[in-house]
Amino acid sequence: AQSVTQLGSHVSVSEGALVLLRCNYSSSVPPYLFWYVQYPNQGLQLLLKYTSAATLVKGINGFEAEFKKSETSFHLTKPSAHMSDAAEYFCAVSSSNTGKLIFGQGTTLQVKP
Amino acid sequence: GAVVSQHPSWVICKSGTSVKIECRSLDFQATTMFWYRQFPKQSLMLMATSNEGSKATYEQGVEKDKFLINHASLTLSTLTVTSAHPEDSSFYICSALSQGGNEQFFGPGTRLTVL
């Protein structure tokens, strides 16, 4: 079975500050891991994904995440927050044989001027 | 590439009526599509896996007779909410599995409001 836990349902940062959104996973098979962003009343946009290649994954809009097997974590970071980064962020895990995604609870990122 | 569309983007219907939502993969063929439901301020809940040419696989607790899924072609899956009730009001999102099978591409969602 697979599961995802996002620590912190709401994160607030100042514009220009570091963004850190936490994600821990549980998986009995080698996982594929994803971060998605969702703006109000829209679908999900893929930020980045880990599929067993490099453990440090760079995505769009300056985001990156590091897969740490020993910590079962896949935290999302961005060095400097922009106002446009304010949105809902979802971490998700899947296995290669089903393609089914299991989502975390989501983290709302607020960026203050 | 990898664009998924949904139609309609929003719909309002009366209680007791049925509503059909379409999910299309515009530039690739998808043998597998997924349907999710999202309540306000909550995460996505997988409702069912839609497989082209075969019956959908529903997640536990999802009524297959209420949420009819048809995946008649490699680019189209439909979700029909039958005899809709106000508690069916939600944001429904579909996705299409990539041909490599390791990524889902999401549609923009459909907002259903049942009066």
PDB file of N, CA, C and O in Angstrom, chain A residues 32 34 36 38 41-44 46 49 90 98-101 103-105, chain B residues 34 36 38 42-44 46 59 91 93 97 102-104 106-108 111:
ATOM      1  N   TYR A  32       7.124   6.271  -7.634  1.00  0.00           N
ATOM      2  CA  TYR A  32       7.232   7.465  -8.456  1.00  0.00           C
ATOM      3  C   TYR A  32       6.599   8.573  -7.618  1.00  0.00           C
ATOM      4  O   TYR A  32       5.547   8.375  -7.013  1.00  0.00           O
ATOM      5  N   PHE A  34       5.495  12.821  -7.240  1.00  0.00           N
ATOM      6  CA  PHE A  34       5.104  13.979  -8.034  1.00  0.00           C
ATOM      7  C   PHE A  34       4.741  15.145  -7.114  1.00  0.00           C
ATOM      8  O   PHE A  34       4.256  14.947  -6.002  1.00  0.00           O
ATOM      9  N   TYR A  36       2.336  18.579  -7.672  1.00  0.00           N
ATOM     10  CA  TYR A  36       1.431  19.312  -8.547  1.00  0.00           C
ATOM     11  C   TYR A  36       1.043  20.623  -7.883  1.00  0.00           C
ATOM     12  O   TYR A  36       0.999  20.736  -6.655  1.00  0.00           O
ATOM     13  N   GLN A  38      -2.124  23.598  -7.963  1.00  0.00           N
ATOM     14  CA  GLN A  38      -3.493  23.855  -8.412  1.00  0.00           C
ATOM     15  C   GLN A  38      -3.885  25.268  -8.036  1.00  0.00           C
ATOM     16  O   GLN A  38      -3.828  25.651  -6.864  1.00  0.00           O
ATOM     17  N   ASN A  41     -10.115  26.761  -8.937  1.00  0.00           N
ATOM     18  CA  ASN A  41     -11.039  26.321  -9.994  1.00  0.00           C
ATOM     19  C   ASN A  41     -10.329  25.859 -11.255  1.00  0.00           C
ATOM     20  O   ASN A  41     -10.861  26.000 -12.365  1.00  0.00           O
ATOM     21  N   GLN A  42      -9.151  25.316 -11.080  1.00  0.00           N
ATOM     22  CA  GLN A  42      -8.401  24.781 -12.216  1.00  0.00           C
ATOM     23  C   GLN A  42      -7.954  23.358 -11.926  1.00  0.00           C
ATOM     24  O   GLN A  42      -8.033  22.878 -10.793  1.00  0.00           O
ATOM     25  N   GLY A  43      -7.489  22.701 -12.973  1.00  0.00           N
ATOM     26  CA  GLY A  43      -6.943  21.361 -12.804  1.00  0.00           C
ATOM     27  C   GLY A  43      -5.550  21.422 -12.209  1.00  0.00           C
ATOM     28  O   GLY A  43      -5.110  22.453 -11.707  1.00  0.00           O
ATOM     29  N   LEU A  44      -4.860  20.291 -12.251  1.00  0.00           N
ATOM     30  CA  LEU A  44      -3.533  20.199 -11.668  1.00  0.00           C
ATOM     31  C   LEU A  44      -2.460  20.375 -12.732  1.00  0.00           C
ATOM     32  O   LEU A  44      -2.571  19.843 -13.838  1.00  0.00           O
ATOM     33  N   LEU A  46       1.616  19.804 -13.392  1.00  0.00           N
ATOM     34  CA  LEU A  46       2.782  19.102 -12.865  1.00  0.00           C
ATOM     35  C   LEU A  46       3.946  20.069 -12.678  1.00  0.00           C
ATOM     36  O   LEU A  46       4.325  20.787 -13.601  1.00  0.00           O
ATOM     37  N   LYS A  49       8.651  15.637 -11.202  1.00  0.00           N
ATOM     38  CA  LYS A  49       8.420  14.234 -10.879  1.00  0.00           C
ATOM     39  C   LYS A  49       9.738  13.502 -10.667  1.00  0.00           C
ATOM     40  O   LYS A  49      10.766  13.853 -11.267  1.00  0.00           O
ATOM     41  N   PHE A  90       0.080  19.829  -4.131  1.00  0.00           N
ATOM     42  CA  PHE A  90      -0.186  18.438  -3.792  1.00  0.00           C
ATOM     43  C   PHE A  90       1.020  17.572  -4.111  1.00  0.00           C
ATOM     44  O   PHE A  90       1.578  17.645  -5.207  1.00  0.00           O
ATOM     45  N   THR A  98       0.587   0.370 -11.869  1.00  0.00           N
ATOM     46  CA  THR A  98      -0.823   0.754 -11.978  1.00  0.00           C
ATOM     47  C   THR A  98      -1.024   2.156 -12.536  1.00  0.00           C
ATOM     48  O   THR A  98      -2.054   2.431 -13.130  1.00  0.00           O
ATOM     49  N   GLY A  99      -0.087   3.019 -12.298  1.00  0.00           N
ATOM     50  CA  GLY A  99      -0.256   4.409 -12.695  1.00  0.00           C
ATOM     51  C   GLY A  99      -1.170   5.188 -11.780  1.00  0.00           C
ATOM     52  O   GLY A  99      -1.322   6.393 -11.935  1.00  0.00           O
ATOM     53  N   LYS A 100      -1.822   4.534 -10.813  1.00  0.00           N
ATOM     54  CA  LYS A 100      -2.738   5.230  -9.916  1.00  0.00           C
ATOM     55  C   LYS A 100      -1.962   6.151  -8.997  1.00  0.00           C
ATOM     56  O   LYS A 100      -0.917   5.788  -8.462  1.00  0.00           O
ATOM     57  N   LEU A 101      -2.508   7.342  -8.817  1.00  0.00           N
ATOM     58  CA  LEU A 101      -1.893   8.333  -7.945  1.00  0.00           C
ATOM     59  C   LEU A 101      -2.599   8.369  -6.601  1.00  0.00           C
ATOM     60  O   LEU A 101      -3.825   8.378  -6.540  1.00  0.00           O
ATOM     61  N   PHE A 103      -2.792  10.912  -3.476  1.00  0.00           N
ATOM     62  CA  PHE A 103      -2.464  12.294  -3.174  1.00  0.00           C
ATOM     63  C   PHE A 103      -2.364  12.545  -1.679  1.00  0.00           C
ATOM     64  O   PHE A 103      -3.065  11.926  -0.867  1.00  0.00           O
ATOM     65  N   GLY A 104      -1.510  13.484  -1.346  1.00  0.00           N
ATOM     66  CA  GLY A 104      -1.494  14.005   0.005  1.00  0.00           C
ATOM     67  C   GLY A 104      -2.654  14.970   0.194  1.00  0.00           C
ATOM     68  O   GLY A 104      -3.431  15.238  -0.722  1.00  0.00           O
ATOM     69  N   GLN A 105      -2.752  15.491   1.397  1.00  0.00           N
ATOM     70  CA  GLN A 105      -3.889  16.321   1.749  1.00  0.00           C
ATOM     71  C   GLN A 105      -3.824  17.715   1.152  1.00  0.00           C
ATOM     72  O   GLN A 105      -4.815  18.438   1.141  1.00  0.00           O
TER      73      GLN A 105
ATOM     74  N   PHE B  34      -8.460   8.429 -15.558  1.00  0.00           N
ATOM     75  CA  PHE B  34      -8.887   8.395 -14.170  1.00  0.00           C
ATOM     76  C   PHE B  34      -9.885   9.514 -13.917  1.00  0.00           C
ATOM     77  O   PHE B  34      -9.797  10.594 -14.507  1.00  0.00           O
ATOM     78  N   TYR B  36     -11.490  11.822 -10.768  1.00  0.00           N
ATOM     79  CA  TYR B  36     -11.321  12.252  -9.387  1.00  0.00           C
ATOM     80  C   TYR B  36     -12.456  13.198  -9.001  1.00  0.00           C
ATOM     81  O   TYR B  36     -13.048  13.878  -9.836  1.00  0.00           O
ATOM     82  N   GLN B  38     -13.172  16.307  -6.079  1.00  0.00           N
ATOM     83  CA  GLN B  38     -12.500  17.180  -5.133  1.00  0.00           C
ATOM     84  C   GLN B  38     -13.514  18.096  -4.471  1.00  0.00           C
ATOM     85  O   GLN B  38     -14.168  18.897  -5.140  1.00  0.00           O
ATOM     86  N   GLN B  42     -10.130  20.483  -0.129  1.00  0.00           N
ATOM     87  CA  GLN B  42      -9.702  19.113   0.119  1.00  0.00           C
ATOM     88  C   GLN B  42      -8.867  18.587  -1.037  1.00  0.00           C
ATOM     89  O   GLN B  42      -8.741  19.225  -2.084  1.00  0.00           O
ATOM     90  N   SER B  43      -8.316  17.407  -0.819  1.00  0.00           N
ATOM     91  CA  SER B  43      -7.481  16.790  -1.837  1.00  0.00           C
ATOM     92  C   SER B  43      -8.341  16.077  -2.875  1.00  0.00           C
ATOM     93  O   SER B  43      -9.564  16.037  -2.772  1.00  0.00           O
ATOM     94  N   LEU B  44      -7.686  15.537  -3.859  1.00  0.00           N
ATOM     95  CA  LEU B  44      -8.388  14.773  -4.887  1.00  0.00           C
ATOM     96  C   LEU B  44      -8.629  13.358  -4.387  1.00  0.00           C
ATOM     97  O   LEU B  44      -7.738  12.711  -3.843  1.00  0.00           O
ATOM     98  N   LEU B  46      -9.675   9.665  -5.737  1.00  0.00           N
ATOM     99  CA  LEU B  46      -9.850   8.847  -6.929  1.00  0.00           C
ATOM    100  C   LEU B  46     -11.191   8.133  -6.860  1.00  0.00           C
ATOM    101  O   LEU B  46     -11.493   7.458  -5.873  1.00  0.00           O
ATOM    102  N   GLU B  59     -13.277   2.688  -7.118  1.00  0.00           N
ATOM    103  CA  GLU B  59     -12.684   2.646  -5.787  1.00  0.00           C
ATOM    104  C   GLU B  59     -13.760   2.297  -4.757  1.00  0.00           C
ATOM    105  O   GLU B  59     -14.964   2.487  -4.982  1.00  0.00           O
ATOM    106  N   PHE B  91     -16.212  19.308  -7.572  1.00  0.00           N
ATOM    107  CA  PHE B  91     -15.319  19.578  -8.699  1.00  0.00           C
ATOM    108  C   PHE B  91     -14.815  18.218  -9.181  1.00  0.00           C
ATOM    109  O   PHE B  91     -14.224  17.464  -8.401  1.00  0.00           O
ATOM    110  N   ILE B  93     -12.483  16.059 -11.723  1.00  0.00           N
ATOM    111  CA  ILE B  93     -11.275  16.200 -12.534  1.00  0.00           C
ATOM    112  C   ILE B  93     -10.924  14.849 -13.152  1.00  0.00           C
ATOM    113  O   ILE B  93     -10.966  13.820 -12.462  1.00  0.00           O
ATOM    114  N   LEU B  97      -3.574   8.753 -18.554  1.00  0.00           N
ATOM    115  CA  LEU B  97      -2.257   8.177 -18.285  1.00  0.00           C
ATOM    116  C   LEU B  97      -1.406   8.221 -19.542  1.00  0.00           C
ATOM    117  O   LEU B  97      -1.871   7.872 -20.627  1.00  0.00           O
ATOM    118  N   ASN B 102       3.849   6.371 -16.731  1.00  0.00           N
ATOM    119  CA  ASN B 102       4.400   6.867 -15.476  1.00  0.00           C
ATOM    120  C   ASN B 102       4.011   8.301 -15.171  1.00  0.00           C
ATOM    121  O   ASN B 102       4.585   8.925 -14.279  1.00  0.00           O
ATOM    122  N   GLU B 103       3.048   8.845 -15.891  1.00  0.00           N
ATOM    123  CA  GLU B 103       2.611  10.206 -15.619  1.00  0.00           C
ATOM    124  C   GLU B 103       1.162  10.373 -16.034  1.00  0.00           C
ATOM    125  O   GLU B 103       0.720   9.803 -17.030  1.00  0.00           O
ATOM    126  N   GLN B 104       0.419  11.142 -15.242  1.00  0.00           N
ATOM    127  CA  GLN B 104      -0.955  11.476 -15.594  1.00  0.00           C
ATOM    128  C   GLN B 104      -1.016  12.939 -16.008  1.00  0.00           C
ATOM    129  O   GLN B 104      -0.380  13.793 -15.398  1.00  0.00           O
ATOM    130  N   PHE B 106      -3.664  16.040 -16.451  1.00  0.00           N
ATOM    131  CA  PHE B 106      -4.951  16.371 -15.887  1.00  0.00           C
ATOM    132  C   PHE B 106      -5.749  17.331 -16.753  1.00  0.00           C
ATOM    133  O   PHE B 106      -5.195  18.244 -17.388  1.00  0.00           O
ATOM    134  N   GLY B 107      -7.058  17.130 -16.733  1.00  0.00           N
ATOM    135  CA  GLY B 107      -7.960  18.072 -17.351  1.00  0.00           C
ATOM    136  C   GLY B 107      -8.169  19.260 -16.423  1.00  0.00           C
ATOM    137  O   GLY B 107      -7.756  19.248 -15.270  1.00  0.00           O
ATOM    138  N   PRO B 108      -8.842  20.290 -16.926  1.00  0.00           N
ATOM    139  CA  PRO B 108      -9.042  21.514 -16.146  1.00  0.00           C
ATOM    140  C   PRO B 108     -10.145  21.416 -15.112  1.00  0.00           C
ATOM    141  O   PRO B 108     -10.317  22.337 -14.319  1.00  0.00           O
ATOM    142  N   ARG B 111     -16.946  21.887 -12.724  1.00  0.00           N
ATOM    143  CA  ARG B 111     -17.650  22.251 -11.498  1.00  0.00           C
ATOM    144  C   ARG B 111     -19.110  21.878 -11.660  1.00  0.00           C
ATOM    145  O   ARG B 111     -19.804  22.419 -12.508  1.00  0.00           O
TER     146      ARG B 111
END
